PDB file of C-alpha atoms in Angstrom:
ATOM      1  CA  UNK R   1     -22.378  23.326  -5.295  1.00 38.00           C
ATOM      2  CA  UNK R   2     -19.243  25.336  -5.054  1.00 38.00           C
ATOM      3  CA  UNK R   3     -20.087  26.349  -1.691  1.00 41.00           C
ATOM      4  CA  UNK R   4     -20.208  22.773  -0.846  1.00 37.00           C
ATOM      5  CA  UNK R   5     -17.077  21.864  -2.386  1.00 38.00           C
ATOM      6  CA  UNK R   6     -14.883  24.844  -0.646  1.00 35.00           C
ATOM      7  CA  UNK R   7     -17.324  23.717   2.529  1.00 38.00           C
ATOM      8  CA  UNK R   8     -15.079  19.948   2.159  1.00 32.00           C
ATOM      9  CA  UNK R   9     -12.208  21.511   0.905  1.00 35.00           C
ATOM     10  CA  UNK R  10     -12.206  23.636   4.390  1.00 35.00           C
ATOM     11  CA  UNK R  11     -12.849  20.630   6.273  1.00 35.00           C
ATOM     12  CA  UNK R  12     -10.241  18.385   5.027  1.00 38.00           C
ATOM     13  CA  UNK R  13      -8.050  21.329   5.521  1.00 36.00           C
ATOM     14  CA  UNK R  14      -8.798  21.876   9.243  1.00 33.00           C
ATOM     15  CA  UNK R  15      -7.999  18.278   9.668  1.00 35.00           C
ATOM     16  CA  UNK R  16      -4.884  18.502   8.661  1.00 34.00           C
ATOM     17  CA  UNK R  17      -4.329  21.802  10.359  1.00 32.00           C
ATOM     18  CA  UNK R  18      -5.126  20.120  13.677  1.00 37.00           C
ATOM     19  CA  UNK R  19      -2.672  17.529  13.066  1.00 42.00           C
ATOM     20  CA  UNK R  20      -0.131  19.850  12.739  1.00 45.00           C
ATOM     21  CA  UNK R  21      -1.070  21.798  15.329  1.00 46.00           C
ATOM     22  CA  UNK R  22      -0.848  19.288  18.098  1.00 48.00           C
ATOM     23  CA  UNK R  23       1.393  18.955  20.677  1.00 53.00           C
ATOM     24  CA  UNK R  24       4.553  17.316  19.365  1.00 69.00           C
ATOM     25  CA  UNK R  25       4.787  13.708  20.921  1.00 86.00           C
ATOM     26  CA  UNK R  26       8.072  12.267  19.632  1.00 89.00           C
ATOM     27  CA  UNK R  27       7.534   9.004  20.945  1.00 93.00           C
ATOM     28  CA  UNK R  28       4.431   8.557  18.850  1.00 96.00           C
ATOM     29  CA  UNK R  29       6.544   8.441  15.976  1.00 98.00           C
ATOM     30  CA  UNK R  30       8.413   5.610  14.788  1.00 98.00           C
ATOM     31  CA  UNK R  31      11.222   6.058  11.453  1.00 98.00           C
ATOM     32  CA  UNK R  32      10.911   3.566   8.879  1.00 99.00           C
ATOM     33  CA  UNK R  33      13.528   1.397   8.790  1.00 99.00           C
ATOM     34  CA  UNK R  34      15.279   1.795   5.353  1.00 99.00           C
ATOM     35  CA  UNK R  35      16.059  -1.994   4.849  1.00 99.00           C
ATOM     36  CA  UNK R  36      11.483  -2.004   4.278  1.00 99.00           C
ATOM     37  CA  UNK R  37      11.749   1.025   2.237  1.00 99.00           C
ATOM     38  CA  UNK R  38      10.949   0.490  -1.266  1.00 99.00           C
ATOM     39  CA  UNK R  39      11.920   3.681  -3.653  1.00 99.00           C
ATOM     40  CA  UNK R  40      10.100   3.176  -7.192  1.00 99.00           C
ATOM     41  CA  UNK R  41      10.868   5.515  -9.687  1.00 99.00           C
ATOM     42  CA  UNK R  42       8.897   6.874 -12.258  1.00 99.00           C
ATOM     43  CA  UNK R  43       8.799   9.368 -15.034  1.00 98.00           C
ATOM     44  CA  UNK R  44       6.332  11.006 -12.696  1.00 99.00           C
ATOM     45  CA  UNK R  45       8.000  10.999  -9.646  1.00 99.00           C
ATOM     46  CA  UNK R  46       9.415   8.716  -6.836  1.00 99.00           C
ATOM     47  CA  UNK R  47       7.099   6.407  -5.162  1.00 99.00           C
ATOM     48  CA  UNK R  48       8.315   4.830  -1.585  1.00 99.00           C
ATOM     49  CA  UNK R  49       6.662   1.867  -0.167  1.00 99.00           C
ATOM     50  CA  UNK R  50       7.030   0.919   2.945  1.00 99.00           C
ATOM     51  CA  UNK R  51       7.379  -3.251   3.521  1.00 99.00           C
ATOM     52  CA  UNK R  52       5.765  -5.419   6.096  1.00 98.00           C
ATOM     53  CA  UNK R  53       7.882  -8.168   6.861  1.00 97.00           C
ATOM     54  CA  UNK R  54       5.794  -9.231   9.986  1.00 96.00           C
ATOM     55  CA  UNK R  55       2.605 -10.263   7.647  1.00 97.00           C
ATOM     56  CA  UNK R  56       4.709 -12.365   4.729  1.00 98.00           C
ATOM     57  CA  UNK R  57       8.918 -12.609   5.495  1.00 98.00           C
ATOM     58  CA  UNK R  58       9.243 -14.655   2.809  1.00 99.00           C
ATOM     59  CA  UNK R  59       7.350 -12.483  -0.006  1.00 99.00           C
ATOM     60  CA  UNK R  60       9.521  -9.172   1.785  1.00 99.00           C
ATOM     61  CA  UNK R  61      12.403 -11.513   0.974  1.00 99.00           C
ATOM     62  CA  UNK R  62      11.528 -12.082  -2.521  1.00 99.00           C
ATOM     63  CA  UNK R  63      11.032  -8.652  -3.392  1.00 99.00           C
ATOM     64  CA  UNK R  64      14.238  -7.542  -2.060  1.00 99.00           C
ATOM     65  CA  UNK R  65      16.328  -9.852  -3.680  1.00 98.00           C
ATOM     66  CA  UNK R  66      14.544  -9.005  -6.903  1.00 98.00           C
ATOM     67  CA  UNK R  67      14.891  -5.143  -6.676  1.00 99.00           C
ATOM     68  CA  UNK R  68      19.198  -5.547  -5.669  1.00 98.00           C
ATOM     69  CA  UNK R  69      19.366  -7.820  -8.711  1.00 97.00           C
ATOM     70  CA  UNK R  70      17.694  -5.266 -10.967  1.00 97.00           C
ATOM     71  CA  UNK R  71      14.861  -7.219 -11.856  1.00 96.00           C
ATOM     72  CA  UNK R  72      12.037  -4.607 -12.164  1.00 97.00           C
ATOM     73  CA  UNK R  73      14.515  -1.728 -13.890  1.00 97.00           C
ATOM     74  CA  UNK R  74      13.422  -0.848 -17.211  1.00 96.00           C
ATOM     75  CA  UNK R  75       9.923  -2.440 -16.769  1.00 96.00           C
ATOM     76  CA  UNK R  76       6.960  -1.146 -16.706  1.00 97.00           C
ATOM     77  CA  UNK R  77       3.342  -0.889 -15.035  1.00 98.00           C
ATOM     78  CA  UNK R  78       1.680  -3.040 -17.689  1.00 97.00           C
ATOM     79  CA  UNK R  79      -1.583  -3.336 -16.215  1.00 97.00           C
ATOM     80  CA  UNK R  80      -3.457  -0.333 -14.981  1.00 98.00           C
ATOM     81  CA  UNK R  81      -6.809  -0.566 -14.468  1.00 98.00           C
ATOM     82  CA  UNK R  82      -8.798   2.521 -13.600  1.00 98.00           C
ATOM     83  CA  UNK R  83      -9.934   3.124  -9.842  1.00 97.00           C
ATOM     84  CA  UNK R  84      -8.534  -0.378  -8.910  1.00 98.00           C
ATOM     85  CA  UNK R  85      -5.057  -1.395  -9.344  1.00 98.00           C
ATOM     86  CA  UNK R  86      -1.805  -0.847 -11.186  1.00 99.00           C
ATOM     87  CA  UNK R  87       0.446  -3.645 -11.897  1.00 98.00           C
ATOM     88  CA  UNK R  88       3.850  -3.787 -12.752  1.00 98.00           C
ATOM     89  CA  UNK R  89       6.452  -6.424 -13.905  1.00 96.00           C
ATOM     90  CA  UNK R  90       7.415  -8.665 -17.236  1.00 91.00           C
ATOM     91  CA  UNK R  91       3.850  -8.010 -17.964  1.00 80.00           C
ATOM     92  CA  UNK R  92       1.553 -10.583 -19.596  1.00 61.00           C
ATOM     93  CA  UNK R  93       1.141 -12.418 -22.865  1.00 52.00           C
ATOM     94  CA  UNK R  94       4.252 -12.830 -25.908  1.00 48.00           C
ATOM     95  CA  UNK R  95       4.683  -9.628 -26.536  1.00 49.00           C
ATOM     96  CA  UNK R  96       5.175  -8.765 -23.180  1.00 55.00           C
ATOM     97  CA  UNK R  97       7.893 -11.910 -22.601  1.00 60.00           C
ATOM     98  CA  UNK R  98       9.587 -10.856 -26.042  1.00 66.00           C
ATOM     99  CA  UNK R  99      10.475  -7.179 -24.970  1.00 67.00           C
ATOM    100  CA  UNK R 100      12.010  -8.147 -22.171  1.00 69.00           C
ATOM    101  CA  UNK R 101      13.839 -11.750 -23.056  1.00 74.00           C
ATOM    102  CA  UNK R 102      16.432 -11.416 -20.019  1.00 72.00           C
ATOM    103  CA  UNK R 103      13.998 -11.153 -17.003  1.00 70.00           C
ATOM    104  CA  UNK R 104      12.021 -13.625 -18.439  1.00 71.00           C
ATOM    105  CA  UNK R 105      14.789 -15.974 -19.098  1.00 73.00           C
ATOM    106  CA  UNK R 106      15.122 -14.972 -15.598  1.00 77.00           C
ATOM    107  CA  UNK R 107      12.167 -16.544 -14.144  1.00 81.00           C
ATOM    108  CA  UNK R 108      13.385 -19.884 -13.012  1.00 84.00           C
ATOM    109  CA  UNK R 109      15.870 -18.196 -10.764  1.00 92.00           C
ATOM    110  CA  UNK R 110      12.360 -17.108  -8.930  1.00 95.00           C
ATOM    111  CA  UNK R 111      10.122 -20.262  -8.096  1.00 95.00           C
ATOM    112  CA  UNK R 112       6.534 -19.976  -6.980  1.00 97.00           C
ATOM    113  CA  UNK R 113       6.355 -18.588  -2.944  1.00 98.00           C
ATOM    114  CA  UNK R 114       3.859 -20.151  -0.904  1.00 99.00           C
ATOM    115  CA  UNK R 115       1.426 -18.084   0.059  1.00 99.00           C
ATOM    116  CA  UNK R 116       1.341 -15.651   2.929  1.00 99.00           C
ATOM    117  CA  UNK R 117      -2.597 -14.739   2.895  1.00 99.00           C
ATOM    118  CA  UNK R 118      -2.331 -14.177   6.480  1.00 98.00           C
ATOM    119  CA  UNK R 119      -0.467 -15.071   9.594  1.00 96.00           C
ATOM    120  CA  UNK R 120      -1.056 -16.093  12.895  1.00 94.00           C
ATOM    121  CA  UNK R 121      -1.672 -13.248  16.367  1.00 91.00           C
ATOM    122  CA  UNK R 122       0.555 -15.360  18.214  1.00 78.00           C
ATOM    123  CA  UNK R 123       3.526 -13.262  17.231  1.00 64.00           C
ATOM    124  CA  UNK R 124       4.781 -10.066  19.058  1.00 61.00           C
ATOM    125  CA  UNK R 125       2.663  -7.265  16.673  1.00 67.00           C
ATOM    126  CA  UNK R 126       0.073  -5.540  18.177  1.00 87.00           C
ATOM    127  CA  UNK R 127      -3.378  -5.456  16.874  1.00 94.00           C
ATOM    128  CA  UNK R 128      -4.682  -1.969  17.606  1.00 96.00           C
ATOM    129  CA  UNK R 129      -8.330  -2.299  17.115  1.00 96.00           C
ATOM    130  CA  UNK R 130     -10.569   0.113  15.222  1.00 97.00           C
ATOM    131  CA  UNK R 131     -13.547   0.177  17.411  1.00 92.00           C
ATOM    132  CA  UNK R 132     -16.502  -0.442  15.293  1.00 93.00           C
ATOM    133  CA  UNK R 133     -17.307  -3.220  12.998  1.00 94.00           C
ATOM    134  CA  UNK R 134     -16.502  -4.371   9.799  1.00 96.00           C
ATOM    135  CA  UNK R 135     -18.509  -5.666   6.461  1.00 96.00           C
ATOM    136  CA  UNK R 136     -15.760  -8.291   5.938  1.00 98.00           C
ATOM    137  CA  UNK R 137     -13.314  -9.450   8.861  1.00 98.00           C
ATOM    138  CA  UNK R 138     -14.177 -10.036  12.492  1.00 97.00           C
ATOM    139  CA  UNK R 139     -12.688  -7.435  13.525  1.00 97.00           C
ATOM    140  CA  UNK R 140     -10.220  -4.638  11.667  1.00 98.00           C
ATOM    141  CA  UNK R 141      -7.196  -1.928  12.987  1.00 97.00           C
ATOM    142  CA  UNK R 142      -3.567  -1.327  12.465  1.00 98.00           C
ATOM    143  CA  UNK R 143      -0.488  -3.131  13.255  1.00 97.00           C
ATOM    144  CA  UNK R 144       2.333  -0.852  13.199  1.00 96.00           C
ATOM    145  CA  UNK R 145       0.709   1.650  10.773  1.00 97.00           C
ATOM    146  CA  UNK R 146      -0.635  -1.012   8.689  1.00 98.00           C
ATOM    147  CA  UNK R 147      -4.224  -2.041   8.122  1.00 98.00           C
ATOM    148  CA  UNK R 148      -5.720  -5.544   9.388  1.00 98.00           C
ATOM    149  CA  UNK R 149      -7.944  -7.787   9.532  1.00 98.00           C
ATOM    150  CA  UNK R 150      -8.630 -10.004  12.817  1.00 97.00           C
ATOM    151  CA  UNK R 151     -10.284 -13.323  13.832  1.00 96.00           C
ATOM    152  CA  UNK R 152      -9.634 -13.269  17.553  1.00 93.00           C
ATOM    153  CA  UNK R 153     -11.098 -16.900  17.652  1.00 94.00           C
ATOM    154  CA  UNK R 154      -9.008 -18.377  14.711  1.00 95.00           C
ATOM    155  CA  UNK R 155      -5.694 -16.430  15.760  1.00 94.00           C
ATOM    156  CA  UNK R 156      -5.481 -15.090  12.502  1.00 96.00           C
ATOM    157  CA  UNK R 157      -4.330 -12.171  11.171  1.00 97.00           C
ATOM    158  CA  UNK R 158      -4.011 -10.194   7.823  1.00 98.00           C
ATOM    159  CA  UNK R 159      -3.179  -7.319   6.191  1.00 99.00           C
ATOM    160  CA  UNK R 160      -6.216  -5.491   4.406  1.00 99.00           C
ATOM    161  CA  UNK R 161      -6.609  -4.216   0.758  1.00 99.00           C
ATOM    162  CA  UNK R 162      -6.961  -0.649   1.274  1.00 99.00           C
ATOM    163  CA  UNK R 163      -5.815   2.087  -1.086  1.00 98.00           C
ATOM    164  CA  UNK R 164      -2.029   2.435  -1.489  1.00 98.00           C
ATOM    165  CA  UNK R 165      -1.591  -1.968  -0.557  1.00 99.00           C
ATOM    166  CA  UNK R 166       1.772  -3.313  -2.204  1.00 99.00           C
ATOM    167  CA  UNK R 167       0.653  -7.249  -3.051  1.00 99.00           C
ATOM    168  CA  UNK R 168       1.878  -9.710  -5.499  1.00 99.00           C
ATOM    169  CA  UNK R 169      -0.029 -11.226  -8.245  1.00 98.00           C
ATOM    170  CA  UNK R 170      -0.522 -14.777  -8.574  1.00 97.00           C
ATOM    171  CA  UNK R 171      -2.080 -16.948 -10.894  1.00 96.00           C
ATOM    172  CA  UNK R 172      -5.139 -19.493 -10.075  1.00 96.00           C
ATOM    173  CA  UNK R 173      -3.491 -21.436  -7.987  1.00 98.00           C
ATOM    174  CA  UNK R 174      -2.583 -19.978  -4.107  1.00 98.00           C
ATOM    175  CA  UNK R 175       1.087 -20.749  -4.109  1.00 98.00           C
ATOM    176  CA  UNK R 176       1.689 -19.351  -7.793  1.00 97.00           C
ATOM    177  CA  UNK R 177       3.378 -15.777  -7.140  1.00 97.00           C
ATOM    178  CA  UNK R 178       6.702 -14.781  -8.298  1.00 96.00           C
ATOM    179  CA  UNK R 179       8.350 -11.466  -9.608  1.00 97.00           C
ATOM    180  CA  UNK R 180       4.645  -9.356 -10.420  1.00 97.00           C
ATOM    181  CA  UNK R 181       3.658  -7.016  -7.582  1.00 99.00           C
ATOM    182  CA  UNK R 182       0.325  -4.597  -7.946  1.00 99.00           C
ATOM    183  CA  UNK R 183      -0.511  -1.390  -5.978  1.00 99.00           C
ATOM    184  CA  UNK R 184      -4.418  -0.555  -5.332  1.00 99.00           C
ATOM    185  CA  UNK R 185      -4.732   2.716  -6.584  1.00 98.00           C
ATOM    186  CA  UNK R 186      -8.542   3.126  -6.682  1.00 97.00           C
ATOM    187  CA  UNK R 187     -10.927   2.134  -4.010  1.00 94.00           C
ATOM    188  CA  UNK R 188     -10.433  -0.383  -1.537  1.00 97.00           C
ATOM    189  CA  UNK R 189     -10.997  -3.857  -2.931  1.00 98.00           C
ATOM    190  CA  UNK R 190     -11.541  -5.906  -0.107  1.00 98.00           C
ATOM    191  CA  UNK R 191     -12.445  -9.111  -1.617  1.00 98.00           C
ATOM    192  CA  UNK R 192      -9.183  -9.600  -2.192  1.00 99.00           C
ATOM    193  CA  UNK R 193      -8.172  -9.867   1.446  1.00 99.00           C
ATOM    194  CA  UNK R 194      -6.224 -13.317   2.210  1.00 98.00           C
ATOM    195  CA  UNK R 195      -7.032 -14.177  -1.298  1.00 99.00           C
ATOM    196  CA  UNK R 196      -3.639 -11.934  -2.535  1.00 99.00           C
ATOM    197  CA  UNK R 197      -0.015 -11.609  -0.628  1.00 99.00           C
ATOM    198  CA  UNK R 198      -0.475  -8.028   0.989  1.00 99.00           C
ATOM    199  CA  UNK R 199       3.028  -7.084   2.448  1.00 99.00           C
ATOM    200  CA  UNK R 200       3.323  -3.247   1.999  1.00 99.00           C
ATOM    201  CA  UNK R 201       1.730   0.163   1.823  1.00 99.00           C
ATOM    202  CA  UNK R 202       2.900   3.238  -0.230  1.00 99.00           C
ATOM    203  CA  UNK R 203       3.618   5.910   2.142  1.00 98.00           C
ATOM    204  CA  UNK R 204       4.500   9.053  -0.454  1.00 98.00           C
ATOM    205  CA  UNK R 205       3.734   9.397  -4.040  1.00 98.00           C
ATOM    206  CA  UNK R 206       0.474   8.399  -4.289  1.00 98.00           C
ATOM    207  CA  UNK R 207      -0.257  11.129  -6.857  1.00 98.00           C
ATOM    208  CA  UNK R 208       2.732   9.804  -9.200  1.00 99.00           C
ATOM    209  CA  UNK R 209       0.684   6.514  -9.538  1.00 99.00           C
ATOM    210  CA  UNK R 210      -2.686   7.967 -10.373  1.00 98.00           C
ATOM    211  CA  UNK R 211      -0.825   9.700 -13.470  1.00 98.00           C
ATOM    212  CA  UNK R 212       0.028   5.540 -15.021  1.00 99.00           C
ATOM    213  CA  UNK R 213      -1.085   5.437 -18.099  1.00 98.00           C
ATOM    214  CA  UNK R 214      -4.560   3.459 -17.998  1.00 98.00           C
ATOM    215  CA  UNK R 215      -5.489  -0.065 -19.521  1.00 97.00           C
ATOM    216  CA  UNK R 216      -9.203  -0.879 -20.819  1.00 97.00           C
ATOM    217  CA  UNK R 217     -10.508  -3.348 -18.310  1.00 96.00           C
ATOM    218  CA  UNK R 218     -12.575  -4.672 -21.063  1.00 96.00           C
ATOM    219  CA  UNK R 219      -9.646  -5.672 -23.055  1.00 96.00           C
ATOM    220  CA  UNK R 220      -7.318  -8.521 -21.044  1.00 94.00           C
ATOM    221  CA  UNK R 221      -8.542  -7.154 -17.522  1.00 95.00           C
ATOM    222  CA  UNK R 222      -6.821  -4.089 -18.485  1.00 96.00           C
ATOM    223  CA  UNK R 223      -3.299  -4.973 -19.707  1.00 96.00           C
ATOM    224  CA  UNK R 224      -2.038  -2.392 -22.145  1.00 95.00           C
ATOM    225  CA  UNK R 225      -1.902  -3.979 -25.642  1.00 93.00           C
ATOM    226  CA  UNK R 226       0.812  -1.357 -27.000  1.00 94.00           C
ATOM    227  CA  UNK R 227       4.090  -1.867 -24.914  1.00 92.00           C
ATOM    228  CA  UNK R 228       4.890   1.629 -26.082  1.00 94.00           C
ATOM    229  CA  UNK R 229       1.983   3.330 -24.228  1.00 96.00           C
ATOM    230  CA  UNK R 230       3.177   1.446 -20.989  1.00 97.00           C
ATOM    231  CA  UNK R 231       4.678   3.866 -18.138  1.00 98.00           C
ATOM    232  CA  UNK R 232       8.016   2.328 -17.567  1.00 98.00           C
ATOM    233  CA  UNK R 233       9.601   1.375 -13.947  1.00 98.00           C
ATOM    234  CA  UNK R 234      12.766   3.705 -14.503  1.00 99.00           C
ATOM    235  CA  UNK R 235      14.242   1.939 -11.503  1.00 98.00           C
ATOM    236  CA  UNK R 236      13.447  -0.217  -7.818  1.00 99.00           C
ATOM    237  CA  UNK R 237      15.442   0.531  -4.699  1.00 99.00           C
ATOM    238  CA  UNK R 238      15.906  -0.455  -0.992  1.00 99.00           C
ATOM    239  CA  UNK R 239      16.908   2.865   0.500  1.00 99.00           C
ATOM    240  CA  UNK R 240      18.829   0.884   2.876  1.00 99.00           C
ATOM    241  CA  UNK R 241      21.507   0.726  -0.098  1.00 99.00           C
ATOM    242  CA  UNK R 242      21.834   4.580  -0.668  1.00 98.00           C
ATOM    243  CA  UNK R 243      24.471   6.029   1.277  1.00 98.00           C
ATOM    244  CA  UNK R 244      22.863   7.613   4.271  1.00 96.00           C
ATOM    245  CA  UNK R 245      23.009  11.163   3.095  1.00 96.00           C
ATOM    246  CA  UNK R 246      20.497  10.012   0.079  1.00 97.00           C
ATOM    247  CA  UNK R 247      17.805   8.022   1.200  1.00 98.00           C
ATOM    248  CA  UNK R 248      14.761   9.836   2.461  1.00 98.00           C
ATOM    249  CA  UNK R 249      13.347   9.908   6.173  1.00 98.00           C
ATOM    250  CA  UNK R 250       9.928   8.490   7.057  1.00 98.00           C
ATOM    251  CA  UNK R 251       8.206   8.292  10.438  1.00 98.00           C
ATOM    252  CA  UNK R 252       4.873   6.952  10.544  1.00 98.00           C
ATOM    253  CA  UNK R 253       2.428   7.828  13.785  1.00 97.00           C
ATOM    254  CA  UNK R 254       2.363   4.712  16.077  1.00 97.00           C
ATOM    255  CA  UNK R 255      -1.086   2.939  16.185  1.00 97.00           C
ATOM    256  CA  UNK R 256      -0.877   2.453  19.716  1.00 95.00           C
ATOM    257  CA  UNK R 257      -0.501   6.171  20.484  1.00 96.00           C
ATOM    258  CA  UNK R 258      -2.451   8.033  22.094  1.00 95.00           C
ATOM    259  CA  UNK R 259      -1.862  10.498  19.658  1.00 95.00           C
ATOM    260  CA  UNK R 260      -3.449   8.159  17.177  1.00 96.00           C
ATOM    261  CA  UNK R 261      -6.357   7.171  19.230  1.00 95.00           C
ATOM    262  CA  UNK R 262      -7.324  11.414  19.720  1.00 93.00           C
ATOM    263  CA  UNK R 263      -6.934  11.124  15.368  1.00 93.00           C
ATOM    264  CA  UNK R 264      -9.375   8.589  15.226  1.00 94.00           C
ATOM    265  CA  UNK R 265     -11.805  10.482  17.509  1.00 92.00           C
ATOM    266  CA  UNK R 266     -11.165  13.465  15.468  1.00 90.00           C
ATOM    267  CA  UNK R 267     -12.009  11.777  12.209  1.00 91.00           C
ATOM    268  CA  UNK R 268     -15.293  10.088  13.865  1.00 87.00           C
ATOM    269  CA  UNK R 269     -16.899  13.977  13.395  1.00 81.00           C
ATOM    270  CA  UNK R 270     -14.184  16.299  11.960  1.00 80.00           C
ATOM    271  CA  UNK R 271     -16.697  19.319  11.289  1.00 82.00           C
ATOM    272  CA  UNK R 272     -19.795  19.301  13.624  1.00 80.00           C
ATOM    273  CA  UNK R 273     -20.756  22.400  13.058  1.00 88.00           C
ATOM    274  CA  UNK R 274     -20.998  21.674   9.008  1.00 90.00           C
ATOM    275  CA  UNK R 275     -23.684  18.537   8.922  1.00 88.00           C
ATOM    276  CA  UNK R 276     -27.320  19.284   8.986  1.00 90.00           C
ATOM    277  CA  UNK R 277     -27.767  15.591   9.838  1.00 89.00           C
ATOM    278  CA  UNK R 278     -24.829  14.037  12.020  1.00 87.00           C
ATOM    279  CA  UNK R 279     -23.294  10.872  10.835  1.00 88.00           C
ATOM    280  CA  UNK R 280     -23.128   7.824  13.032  1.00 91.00           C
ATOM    281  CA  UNK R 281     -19.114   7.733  14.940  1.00 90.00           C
ATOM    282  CA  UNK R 282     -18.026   5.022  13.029  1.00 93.00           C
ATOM    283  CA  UNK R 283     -14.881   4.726  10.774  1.00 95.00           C
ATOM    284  CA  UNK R 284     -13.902   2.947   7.558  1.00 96.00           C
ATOM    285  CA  UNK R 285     -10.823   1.269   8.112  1.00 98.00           C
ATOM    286  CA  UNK R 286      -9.882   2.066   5.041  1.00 98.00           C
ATOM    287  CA  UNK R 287     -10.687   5.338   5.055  1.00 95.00           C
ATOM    288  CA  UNK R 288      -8.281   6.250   8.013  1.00 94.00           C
ATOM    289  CA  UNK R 289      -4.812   7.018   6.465  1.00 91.00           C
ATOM    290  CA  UNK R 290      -2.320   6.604   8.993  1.00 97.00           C
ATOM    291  CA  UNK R 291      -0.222   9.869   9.583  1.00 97.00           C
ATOM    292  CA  UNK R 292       3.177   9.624   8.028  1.00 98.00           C
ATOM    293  CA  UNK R 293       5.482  12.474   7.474  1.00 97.00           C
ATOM    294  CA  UNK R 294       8.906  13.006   6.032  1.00 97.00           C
ATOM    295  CA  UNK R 295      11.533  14.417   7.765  1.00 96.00           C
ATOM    296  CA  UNK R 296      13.988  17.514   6.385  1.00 94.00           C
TER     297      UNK R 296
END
């Protein structure tokens, strides 16, 4: 068993070695632009998100105007639910409404968005297909680094629930989402594509989310009870209003590189000479985290 653990740990190693080790393409980079970079704080550490305005403009909108008026600092992530997501905001129920009286005295500044579930191909993105099927769209790939789903024949498009999605919550009804946004954190639940308002993707800091303090899903689908056990949003920010020696550097491998297309054939059978039975050259979209690295 340990030989087959360092056997994966090798592997995922050597896949990152060979990313590194390829020849430097600069224009298969592109820099995130800092007016779609979302900087979360935490007691952990600093999460940044990046924003996809091309899937929902109006949610993107929203969440900006909320994060330069302060909204989220001094909240928390008051629903965290183990291998799924974790959810931050006001929070639900009276106790959650009573700790924080201003933001929710707030709320009428912030009407119900209509929903954004998905969008139509007719726009200028391109859809950089995977290259295998998919259990749940027509077709899946990136657009611009970001996960999606594709009906060719409908001309629709979405953005997919994969690990790391920024969304916003929403109540029964489709056009009900305000102020609360969620992050997946466990594995991918796809059900909730075009069901959910997916406009973002964290791109560093993963780990600081997996260390939120966990809700029992048994218990108010995993709201924490105790306010006090709740980790707290220390503070939201654009990086786009740091001054420019502040706000950290992304770039994000293009989707319609050809470095990116030699990744996914890499991924397809990263060790062959490690499986005693080969698997098929297929790919989970979801599975395929788009290169992103951050600049000195």
């Amino acid at each position: 068993m340990k030989k087959t653990a360092l056997a994966l740990a090798m592997m995922c190693a050597a896949a990152v070695v060979r990313a590194a080790d390829a020849p430097e393409r600069p224009q298969d980079w592109r820099s995130v632009d800092p007016n779609n970079l979302v900087l979360i704080d935490t007691r952990y550490g600093q999460v940044a998100v990046e924003l996809a305005p091309e899937f929902a403009p109006r949610h993107v909108e929203r969440v900006r105007a909320l994060i330069r008026a302060h909204f989220y600092d001094g909240l928390s992530f008051y629903r965290v639910v183990d291998g799924f997501v974790a959810q931050g905001g006001i929070g639900e129920g009276t106790a959650s409404t009573k700790d924080h009286p201003k933001e929710a005295a707030s709320l009428s500044q912030w009407p119900p968005l209509k929903a954004e579930f998905e969008r139509s191909t007719g726009s200028d993105a391109a859809f950089t297909p995977l290259g295998n099927a998919d259990l749940f769209a027509p077709e899946v790939g990136h657009v611009d680094g970001f996960p999606a789903g594709r009906d060719a024949k409908a001309g629709r498009m979405w953005m997919l629930h994969c690990p790391g999605t920024f969304a916003f919550a929403r109540d029964n009804g489709a056009d009900t989402a305000t102020t609360e946004f969620y992050i997946v954190i466990g594995q991918a639940p796809r059900r909730l594509d075009r069901n959910l308002t997916a406009f973002g993707r964290v791109i560093d800091g993963m780990q600081y989310l997996q260390k939120l303090e966990r809700g029992d899903p048994k218990v108010e689908i995993g709201v924490i009870q105790d306010v006090k056990r709740r980790d707290p949003i220390l503070r939201m920010r654009l990086a786009a209003d740091l001054p420019e020696k502040e706000r950290p550097k992304f770039q994000v491998m293009r989707t319609d590189s050809a470095s990116f297309a030699k990744e996914k054939e890499t991924r397809k059978n990263p060790a062959p000479d490690f499986y005693v039975h080969t698997p098929p050259p297929v790919l989970d979209i979801c599975g395929l985290a788009v290169p992103v690295r951050r600049l000195p």
